[in-house]
mmCIF file with all atom_site columns, C-alpha atoms in Angstrom:
data_model
loop_
_atom_site.group_PDB
_atom_site.id
_atom_site.type_symbol
_atom_site.label_atom_id
_atom_site.label_alt_id
_atom_site.label_comp_id
_atom_site.label_asym_id
_atom_site.label_entity_id
_atom_site.label_seq_id
_atom_site.pdbx_PDB_ins_code
_atom_site.Cartn_x
_atom_site.Cartn_y
_atom_site.Cartn_z
_atom_site.occupancy
_atom_site.B_iso_or_equiv
_atom_site.pdbx_formal_charge
_atom_site.auth_seq_id
_atom_site.auth_comp_id
_atom_site.auth_asym_id
_atom_site.auth_atom_id
_atom_site.pdbx_PDB_model_num
ATOM 1   C CA . MET A 1 1   ? 6.737   -19.434 -20.696 1.00 0.00 ? 1   MET A CA 1
ATOM 2   C CA . ALA A 1 2   ? 9.261   -20.193 -17.955 1.00 0.00 ? 2   ALA A CA 1
ATOM 3   C CA . ASP A 1 3   ? 8.191   -21.902 -14.745 1.00 0.00 ? 3   ASP A CA 1
ATOM 4   C CA . THR A 1 4   ? 9.858   -19.176 -12.657 1.00 0.00 ? 4   THR A CA 1
ATOM 5   C CA . TYR A 1 5   ? 10.418  -15.431 -12.743 1.00 0.00 ? 5   TYR A CA 1
ATOM 6   C CA . LYS A 1 6   ? 13.843  -14.159 -11.707 1.00 0.00 ? 6   LYS A CA 1
ATOM 7   C CA . MET A 1 7   ? 13.984  -10.823 -9.898  1.00 0.00 ? 7   MET A CA 1
ATOM 8   C CA . THR A 1 8   ? 16.067  -8.845  -7.453  1.00 0.00 ? 8   THR A CA 1
ATOM 9   C CA . ILE A 1 9   ? 14.381  -8.007  -4.157  1.00 0.00 ? 9   ILE A CA 1
ATOM 10  C CA . ALA A 1 10  ? 16.139  -5.853  -1.541  1.00 0.00 ? 10  ALA A CA 1
ATOM 11  C CA . GLY A 1 11  ? 19.411  -6.492  -3.384  1.00 0.00 ? 11  GLY A CA 1
ATOM 12  C CA . LEU A 1 12  ? 18.947  -10.279 -3.392  1.00 0.00 ? 12  LEU A CA 1
ATOM 13  C CA . GLU A 1 13  ? 18.196  -12.380 -6.454  1.00 0.00 ? 13  GLU A CA 1
ATOM 14  C CA . ARG A 1 14  ? 15.310  -14.830 -6.228  1.00 0.00 ? 14  ARG A CA 1
ATOM 15  C CA . GLU A 1 15  ? 13.463  -17.181 -8.609  1.00 0.00 ? 15  GLU A CA 1
ATOM 16  C CA . LEU A 1 16  ? 9.728   -16.950 -7.966  1.00 0.00 ? 16  LEU A CA 1
ATOM 17  C CA . PRO A 1 17  ? 7.576   -19.886 -9.108  1.00 0.00 ? 17  PRO A CA 1
ATOM 18  C CA . LEU A 1 18  ? 4.819   -19.001 -11.562 1.00 0.00 ? 18  LEU A CA 1
ATOM 19  C CA . CYS A 1 19  ? 1.388   -20.160 -10.427 1.00 0.00 ? 19  CYS A CA 1
ATOM 20  C CA . PRO A 1 20  ? -1.822  -20.188 -12.491 1.00 0.00 ? 20  PRO A CA 1
ATOM 21  C CA . LEU A 1 21  ? -4.441  -17.849 -11.065 1.00 0.00 ? 21  LEU A CA 1
ATOM 22  C CA . ASN A 1 22  ? -6.876  -18.743 -13.846 1.00 0.00 ? 22  ASN A CA 1
ATOM 23  C CA . GLU A 1 23  ? -6.760  -19.788 -17.525 1.00 0.00 ? 23  GLU A CA 1
ATOM 24  C CA . LYS A 1 24  ? -5.588  -16.330 -18.620 1.00 0.00 ? 24  LYS A CA 1
ATOM 25  C CA . LEU A 1 25  ? -3.238  -15.266 -15.836 1.00 0.00 ? 25  LEU A CA 1
ATOM 26  C CA . ASP A 1 26  ? -0.254  -16.544 -13.880 1.00 0.00 ? 26  ASP A CA 1
ATOM 27  C CA . ILE A 1 27  ? 1.236   -14.822 -10.854 1.00 0.00 ? 27  ILE A CA 1
ATOM 28  C CA . ALA A 1 28  ? 4.745   -15.100 -9.459  1.00 0.00 ? 28  ALA A CA 1
ATOM 29  C CA . ALA A 1 29  ? 4.561   -16.496 -5.933  1.00 0.00 ? 29  ALA A CA 1
ATOM 30  C CA . PHE A 1 30  ? 6.585   -14.503 -3.407  1.00 0.00 ? 30  PHE A CA 1
ATOM 31  C CA . VAL A 1 31  ? 6.662   -16.333 -0.079  1.00 0.00 ? 31  VAL A CA 1
ATOM 32  C CA . MET A 1 32  ? 8.855   -14.904 2.667   1.00 0.00 ? 32  MET A CA 1
ATOM 33  C CA . PHE A 1 33  ? 8.366   -17.869 4.998   1.00 0.00 ? 33  PHE A CA 1
ATOM 34  C CA . SER A 1 34  ? 11.716  -19.619 5.603   1.00 0.00 ? 34  SER A CA 1
ATOM 35  C CA . ASP A 1 35  ? 13.695  -16.946 3.707   1.00 0.00 ? 35  ASP A CA 1
ATOM 36  C CA . VAL A 1 36  ? 15.298  -15.098 6.618   1.00 0.00 ? 36  VAL A CA 1
ATOM 37  C CA . GLU A 1 37  ? 17.795  -13.323 4.358   1.00 0.00 ? 37  GLU A CA 1
ATOM 38  C CA . ILE A 1 38  ? 15.107  -11.706 2.181   1.00 0.00 ? 38  ILE A CA 1
ATOM 39  C CA . THR A 1 39  ? 12.954  -10.894 5.239   1.00 0.00 ? 39  THR A CA 1
ATOM 40  C CA . VAL A 1 40  ? 15.771  -9.064  7.052   1.00 0.00 ? 40  VAL A CA 1
ATOM 41  C CA . ALA A 1 41  ? 16.958  -7.220  3.921   1.00 0.00 ? 41  ALA A CA 1
ATOM 42  C CA . SER A 1 42  ? 13.407  -6.204  2.925   1.00 0.00 ? 42  SER A CA 1
ATOM 43  C CA . ALA A 1 43  ? 12.603  -4.939  6.435   1.00 0.00 ? 43  ALA A CA 1
ATOM 44  C CA . THR A 1 44  ? 15.793  -2.869  6.501   1.00 0.00 ? 44  THR A CA 1
ATOM 45  C CA . LYS A 1 45  ? 15.107  -1.262  3.120   1.00 0.00 ? 45  LYS A CA 1
ATOM 46  C CA . LEU A 1 46  ? 11.414  -0.629  3.838   1.00 0.00 ? 46  LEU A CA 1
ATOM 47  C CA . LEU A 1 47  ? 12.117  0.995   7.219   1.00 0.00 ? 47  LEU A CA 1
ATOM 48  C CA . LYS A 1 48  ? 14.477  3.461   5.503   1.00 0.00 ? 48  LYS A CA 1
ATOM 49  C CA . LYS A 1 49  ? 11.589  4.528   3.231   1.00 0.00 ? 49  LYS A CA 1
ATOM 50  C CA . CYS A 1 50  ? 8.887   4.774   5.932   1.00 0.00 ? 50  CYS A CA 1
ATOM 51  C CA . PRO A 1 51  ? 7.758   7.842   7.864   1.00 0.00 ? 51  PRO A CA 1
ATOM 52  C CA . ASP A 1 52  ? 7.629   7.738   11.664  1.00 0.00 ? 52  ASP A CA 1
ATOM 53  C CA . PHE A 1 53  ? 5.126   5.318   13.207  1.00 0.00 ? 53  PHE A CA 1
ATOM 54  C CA . ASP A 1 54  ? 4.122   3.928   16.605  1.00 0.00 ? 54  ASP A CA 1
ATOM 55  C CA . VAL A 1 55  ? 2.863   0.421   15.800  1.00 0.00 ? 55  VAL A CA 1
ATOM 56  C CA . ILE A 1 56  ? 2.836   -2.008  12.858  1.00 0.00 ? 56  ILE A CA 1
ATOM 57  C CA . LEU A 1 57  ? -0.333  -3.794  11.673  1.00 0.00 ? 57  LEU A CA 1
ATOM 58  C CA . THR A 1 58  ? -0.333  -6.780  9.308   1.00 0.00 ? 58  THR A CA 1
ATOM 59  C CA . ALA A 1 59  ? -2.790  -9.466  8.239   1.00 0.00 ? 59  ALA A CA 1
ATOM 60  C CA . GLU A 1 60  ? -2.275  -13.131 8.985   1.00 0.00 ? 60  GLU A CA 1
ATOM 61  C CA . SER A 1 61  ? -0.283  -14.830 7.615   1.00 0.00 ? 61  SER A CA 1
ATOM 62  C CA . LYS A 1 62  ? 2.293   -14.032 4.921   1.00 0.00 ? 62  LYS A CA 1
ATOM 63  C CA . GLY A 1 63  ? 2.998   -10.516 6.240   1.00 0.00 ? 63  GLY A CA 1
ATOM 64  C CA . ILE A 1 64  ? 3.907   -11.777 9.724   1.00 0.00 ? 64  ILE A CA 1
ATOM 65  C CA . PRO A 1 65  ? 7.639   -12.450 9.176   1.00 0.00 ? 65  PRO A CA 1
ATOM 66  C CA . LEU A 1 66  ? 8.094   -8.983  7.648   1.00 0.00 ? 66  LEU A CA 1
ATOM 67  C CA . ALA A 1 67  ? 6.068   -7.230  10.360  1.00 0.00 ? 67  ALA A CA 1
ATOM 68  C CA . TYR A 1 68  ? 8.021   -9.045  13.062  1.00 0.00 ? 68  TYR A CA 1
ATOM 69  C CA . GLU A 1 69  ? 11.390  -8.154  11.539  1.00 0.00 ? 69  GLU A CA 1
ATOM 70  C CA . MET A 1 70  ? 10.377  -4.509  11.026  1.00 0.00 ? 70  MET A CA 1
ATOM 71  C CA . ALA A 1 71  ? 9.221   -4.423  14.662  1.00 0.00 ? 71  ALA A CA 1
ATOM 72  C CA . ARG A 1 72  ? 12.471  -6.023  15.823  1.00 0.00 ? 72  ARG A CA 1
ATOM 73  C CA . GLN A 1 73  ? 14.620  -3.569  13.868  1.00 0.00 ? 73  GLN A CA 1
ATOM 74  C CA . SER A 1 74  ? 12.572  -0.495  14.836  1.00 0.00 ? 74  SER A CA 1
ATOM 75  C CA . GLY A 1 75  ? 11.857  -1.498  18.440  1.00 0.00 ? 75  GLY A CA 1
ATOM 76  C CA . LYS A 1 76  ? 8.141   -0.771  17.835  1.00 0.00 ? 76  LYS A CA 1
ATOM 77  C CA . PRO A 1 77  ? 5.300   -3.228  18.568  1.00 0.00 ? 77  PRO A CA 1
ATOM 78  C CA . TYR A 1 78  ? 3.337   -5.095  15.930  1.00 0.00 ? 78  TYR A CA 1
ATOM 79  C CA . VAL A 1 79  ? -0.226  -6.394  15.769  1.00 0.00 ? 79  VAL A CA 1
ATOM 80  C CA . VAL A 1 80  ? -1.564  -9.237  13.620  1.00 0.00 ? 80  VAL A CA 1
ATOM 81  C CA . ALA A 1 81  ? -5.128  -9.264  12.309  1.00 0.00 ? 81  ALA A CA 1
ATOM 82  C CA . ARG A 1 82  ? -6.041  -12.955 12.701  1.00 0.00 ? 82  ARG A CA 1
ATOM 83  C CA . LYS A 1 83  ? -7.991  -15.197 10.312  1.00 0.00 ? 83  LYS A CA 1
ATOM 84  C CA . SER A 1 84  ? -10.108 -16.650 13.104  1.00 0.00 ? 84  SER A CA 1
ATOM 85  C CA . VAL A 1 85  ? -11.200 -15.770 16.615  1.00 0.00 ? 85  VAL A CA 1
ATOM 86  C CA . LYS A 1 86  ? -8.828  -17.254 19.200  1.00 0.00 ? 86  LYS A CA 1
ATOM 87  C CA . LEU A 1 87  ? -9.804  -18.271 22.744  1.00 0.00 ? 87  LEU A CA 1
ATOM 88  C CA . TYR A 1 88  ? -7.676  -15.502 24.242  1.00 0.00 ? 88  TYR A CA 1
ATOM 89  C CA . MET A 1 89  ? -9.418  -12.749 22.240  1.00 0.00 ? 89  MET A CA 1
ATOM 90  C CA . SER A 1 90  ? -11.837 -10.580 24.181  1.00 0.00 ? 90  SER A CA 1
ATOM 91  C CA . ASN A 1 91  ? -14.543 -8.656  22.334  1.00 0.00 ? 91  ASN A CA 1
ATOM 92  C CA . PRO A 1 92  ? -13.048 -9.227  18.860  1.00 0.00 ? 92  PRO A CA 1
ATOM 93  C CA . VAL A 1 93  ? -13.786 -6.800  16.027  1.00 0.00 ? 93  VAL A CA 1
ATOM 94  C CA . SER A 1 94  ? -13.830 -8.038  12.433  1.00 0.00 ? 94  SER A CA 1
ATOM 95  C CA . VAL A 1 95  ? -13.600 -6.987  8.786   1.00 0.00 ? 95  VAL A CA 1
ATOM 96  C CA . THR A 1 96  ? -14.143 -9.088  5.660   1.00 0.00 ? 96  THR A CA 1
ATOM 97  C CA . VAL A 1 97  ? -11.639 -9.222  2.795   1.00 0.00 ? 97  VAL A CA 1
ATOM 98  C CA . LYS A 1 98  ? -11.283 -10.918 -0.615  1.00 0.00 ? 98  LYS A CA 1
ATOM 99  C CA . SER A 1 99  ? -7.706  -11.006 -1.882  1.00 0.00 ? 99  SER A CA 1
ATOM 100 C CA . ILE A 1 100 ? -6.279  -12.278 -5.165  1.00 0.00 ? 100 ILE A CA 1
ATOM 101 C CA . THR A 1 101 ? -4.446  -15.182 -3.513  1.00 0.00 ? 101 THR A CA 1
ATOM 102 C CA . THR A 1 102 ? -7.377  -16.399 -1.397  1.00 0.00 ? 102 THR A CA 1
ATOM 103 C CA . ALA A 1 103 ? -10.092 -18.545 -2.988  1.00 0.00 ? 103 ALA A CA 1
ATOM 104 C CA . ASN A 1 104 ? -12.926 -17.301 -0.780  1.00 0.00 ? 104 ASN A CA 1
ATOM 105 C CA . GLU A 1 105 ? -13.833 -14.202 1.155   1.00 0.00 ? 105 GLU A CA 1
ATOM 106 C CA . GLN A 1 106 ? -12.204 -14.242 4.560   1.00 0.00 ? 106 GLN A CA 1
ATOM 107 C CA . THR A 1 107 ? -12.777 -12.381 7.787   1.00 0.00 ? 107 THR A CA 1
ATOM 108 C CA . LEU A 1 108 ? -9.962  -10.890 9.846   1.00 0.00 ? 108 LEU A CA 1
ATOM 109 C CA . TYR A 1 109 ? -10.194 -10.312 13.606  1.00 0.00 ? 109 TYR A CA 1
ATOM 110 C CA . LEU A 1 110 ? -8.567  -8.160  16.267  1.00 0.00 ? 110 LEU A CA 1
ATOM 111 C CA . SER A 1 111 ? -9.121  -8.500  19.993  1.00 0.00 ? 111 SER A CA 1
ATOM 112 C CA . ALA A 1 112 ? -10.179 -5.429  21.935  1.00 0.00 ? 112 ALA A CA 1
ATOM 113 C CA . GLU A 1 113 ? -6.690  -5.285  23.514  1.00 0.00 ? 113 GLU A CA 1
ATOM 114 C CA . LYS A 1 114 ? -4.968  -5.272  20.119  1.00 0.00 ? 114 LYS A CA 1
ATOM 115 C CA . ALA A 1 115 ? -7.377  -2.659  18.791  1.00 0.00 ? 115 ALA A CA 1
ATOM 116 C CA . GLU A 1 116 ? -6.496  -0.521  21.829  1.00 0.00 ? 116 GLU A CA 1
ATOM 117 C CA . MET A 1 117 ? -2.812  -0.698  20.820  1.00 0.00 ? 117 MET A CA 1
ATOM 118 C CA . ILE A 1 118 ? -3.823  1.161   17.627  1.00 0.00 ? 118 ILE A CA 1
ATOM 119 C CA . ASN A 1 119 ? -6.059  3.779   19.281  1.00 0.00 ? 119 ASN A CA 1
ATOM 120 C CA . GLY A 1 120 ? -4.530  7.245   18.864  1.00 0.00 ? 120 GLY A CA 1
ATOM 121 C CA . LYS A 1 121 ? -1.373  5.807   17.288  1.00 0.00 ? 121 LYS A CA 1
ATOM 122 C CA . ASN A 1 122 ? 0.376   6.268   13.945  1.00 0.00 ? 122 ASN A CA 1
ATOM 123 C CA . VAL A 1 123 ? 0.048   2.842   12.333  1.00 0.00 ? 123 VAL A CA 1
ATOM 124 C CA . LEU A 1 124 ? 2.299   1.384   9.654   1.00 0.00 ? 124 LEU A CA 1
ATOM 125 C CA . LEU A 1 125 ? 0.414   -1.126  7.499   1.00 0.00 ? 125 LEU A CA 1
ATOM 126 C CA . VAL A 1 126 ? 2.702   -3.949  6.346   1.00 0.00 ? 126 VAL A CA 1
ATOM 127 C CA . ASP A 1 127 ? 2.214   -6.770  3.841   1.00 0.00 ? 127 ASP A CA 1
ATOM 128 C CA . ASP A 1 128 ? 4.432   -8.939  1.667   1.00 0.00 ? 128 ASP A CA 1
ATOM 129 C CA . VAL A 1 129 ? 2.678   -8.144  -1.644  1.00 0.00 ? 129 VAL A CA 1
ATOM 130 C CA . ILE A 1 130 ? 0.042   -5.580  -2.543  1.00 0.00 ? 130 ILE A CA 1
ATOM 131 C CA . SER A 1 131 ? -1.981  -6.637  -5.576  1.00 0.00 ? 131 SER A CA 1
ATOM 132 C CA . THR A 1 132 ? -5.687  -5.784  -5.570  1.00 0.00 ? 132 THR A CA 1
ATOM 133 C CA . GLY A 1 133 ? -5.301  -3.887  -2.300  1.00 0.00 ? 133 GLY A CA 1
ATOM 134 C CA . GLU A 1 134 ? -8.172  -5.732  -0.597  1.00 0.00 ? 134 GLU A CA 1
ATOM 135 C CA . SER A 1 135 ? -6.090  -6.910  2.380   1.00 0.00 ? 135 SER A CA 1
ATOM 136 C CA . LEU A 1 136 ? -4.843  -3.351  2.766   1.00 0.00 ? 136 LEU A CA 1
ATOM 137 C CA . LYS A 1 137 ? -8.426  -2.032  2.768   1.00 0.00 ? 137 LYS A CA 1
ATOM 138 C CA . ALA A 1 138 ? -9.294  -4.429  5.585   1.00 0.00 ? 138 ALA A CA 1
ATOM 139 C CA . LEU A 1 139 ? -6.325  -3.196  7.628   1.00 0.00 ? 139 LEU A CA 1
ATOM 140 C CA . GLU A 1 140 ? -7.318  0.403   6.922   1.00 0.00 ? 140 GLU A CA 1
ATOM 141 C CA . LYS A 1 141 ? -10.818 -0.354  8.285   1.00 0.00 ? 141 LYS A CA 1
ATOM 142 C CA . PHE A 1 142 ? -9.272  -1.752  11.471  1.00 0.00 ? 142 PHE A CA 1
ATOM 143 C CA . VAL A 1 143 ? -7.166  1.377   11.964  1.00 0.00 ? 143 VAL A CA 1
ATOM 144 C CA . GLU A 1 144 ? -10.156 3.645   11.332  1.00 0.00 ? 144 GLU A CA 1
ATOM 145 C CA . SER A 1 145 ? -12.482 1.724   13.659  1.00 0.00 ? 145 SER A CA 1
ATOM 146 C CA . ALA A 1 146 ? -9.827  1.567   16.392  1.00 0.00 ? 146 ALA A CA 1
ATOM 147 C CA . GLY A 1 147 ? -9.172  5.315   16.252  1.00 0.00 ? 147 GLY A CA 1
ATOM 148 C CA . GLY A 1 148 ? -5.665  5.170   14.812  1.00 0.00 ? 148 GLY A CA 1
ATOM 149 C CA . ASN A 1 149 ? -3.972  7.109   12.026  1.00 0.00 ? 149 ASN A CA 1
ATOM 150 C CA . ILE A 1 150 ? -2.321  5.468   9.040   1.00 0.00 ? 150 ILE A CA 1
ATOM 151 C CA . SER A 1 151 ? 1.308   6.520   8.867   1.00 0.00 ? 151 SER A CA 1
ATOM 152 C CA . ALA A 1 152 ? 1.988   4.617   5.623   1.00 0.00 ? 152 ALA A CA 1
ATOM 153 C CA . LYS A 1 153 ? 1.024   1.508   3.656   1.00 0.00 ? 153 LYS A CA 1
ATOM 154 C CA . THR A 1 154 ? 4.001   -0.699  2.813   1.00 0.00 ? 154 THR A CA 1
ATOM 155 C CA . ALA A 1 155 ? 4.888   -3.946  1.058   1.00 0.00 ? 155 ALA A CA 1
ATOM 156 C CA . VAL A 1 156 ? 7.929   -5.635  -0.345  1.00 0.00 ? 156 VAL A CA 1
ATOM 157 C CA . LEU A 1 157 ? 6.313   -5.986  -3.780  1.00 0.00 ? 157 LEU A CA 1
ATOM 158 C CA . ALA A 1 158 ? 3.564   -4.181  -5.674  1.00 0.00 ? 158 ALA A CA 1
ATOM 159 C CA . GLU A 1 159 ? 1.927   -6.497  -8.199  1.00 0.00 ? 159 GLU A CA 1
ATOM 160 C CA . GLY A 1 160 ? 0.323   -5.434  -11.472 1.00 0.00 ? 160 GLY A CA 1
ATOM 161 C CA . ASP A 1 161 ? -1.619  -2.149  -11.289 1.00 0.00 ? 161 ASP A CA 1
ATOM 162 C CA . ALA A 1 162 ? -0.678  -1.700  -7.623  1.00 0.00 ? 162 ALA A CA 1
ATOM 163 C CA . SER A 1 163 ? 2.780   -0.638  -8.791  1.00 0.00 ? 163 SER A CA 1
ATOM 164 C CA . GLU A 1 164 ? 1.176   2.501   -10.275 1.00 0.00 ? 164 GLU A CA 1
ATOM 165 C CA . ARG A 1 165 ? -0.342  3.585   -6.945  1.00 0.00 ? 165 ARG A CA 1
ATOM 166 C CA . ASP A 1 166 ? 1.163   6.638   -5.281  1.00 0.00 ? 166 ASP A CA 1
ATOM 167 C CA . ASP A 1 167 ? -0.243  5.883   -1.809  1.00 0.00 ? 167 ASP A CA 1
ATOM 168 C CA . ILE A 1 168 ? 1.943   2.856   -1.050  1.00 0.00 ? 168 ILE A CA 1
ATOM 169 C CA . ILE A 1 169 ? 5.624   2.346   -0.287  1.00 0.00 ? 169 ILE A CA 1
ATOM 170 C CA . PHE A 1 170 ? 7.192   -0.744  -1.869  1.00 0.00 ? 170 PHE A CA 1
ATOM 171 C CA . LEU A 1 171 ? 10.572  -2.047  -2.945  1.00 0.00 ? 171 LEU A CA 1
ATOM 172 C CA . GLU A 1 172 ? 9.936   -3.657  -6.339  1.00 0.00 ? 172 GLU A CA 1
ATOM 173 C CA . LYS A 1 173 ? 7.303   -4.034  -9.041  1.00 0.00 ? 173 LYS A CA 1
ATOM 174 C CA . LEU A 1 174 ? 6.020   -7.560  -9.640  1.00 0.00 ? 174 LEU A CA 1
ATOM 175 C CA . PRO A 1 175 ? 4.504   -8.099  -13.086 1.00 0.00 ? 175 PRO A CA 1
ATOM 176 C CA . LEU A 1 176 ? 1.458   -10.186 -13.893 1.00 0.00 ? 176 LEU A CA 1
ATOM 177 C CA . PHE A 1 177 ? 1.925   -12.924 -16.490 1.00 0.00 ? 177 PHE A CA 1
ATOM 178 C CA . PHE A 1 178 ? -0.883  -12.989 -19.068 1.00 0.00 ? 178 PHE A CA 1
ATOM 179 C CA . LYS A 1 179 ? -1.248  -16.151 -21.174 1.00 0.00 ? 179 LYS A CA 1
#
């Protein structure tokens, strides 16, 4: 098997390194950090596919560049669910998530002020890759608990079975690599 997987994302060709998830499965690693070209192009294409929204919500950390660029292009604010409580957070709310790319369960946090930004708003959920959907579920819980409405759930890539879902907007399918 090759050490990389070549694919076209938002009209741009990339070689994604293959990483072992376990003894039976490899995944292609899509990391937007440092790739401004793919971030800008993906944000542009995703925004064209999205319904109207008031605010963007993403989980720390790999979705941040995309959420920022979508916010910049749309002129709408974005909120980041953090991996730890920060000193500036007042009355943080939390949800727990277990994603395919994280070894352990993790908890995400929003300050009361950030949760208020979602209250009564149409919220666009944004991530780089949707695989098991666990990170997305955590974001959905935040929107529900904060009194917002989910406008759409979006990602650049839908991995494995996620590509068969009809409740998400994505640009490309990302296969799983079984050994």
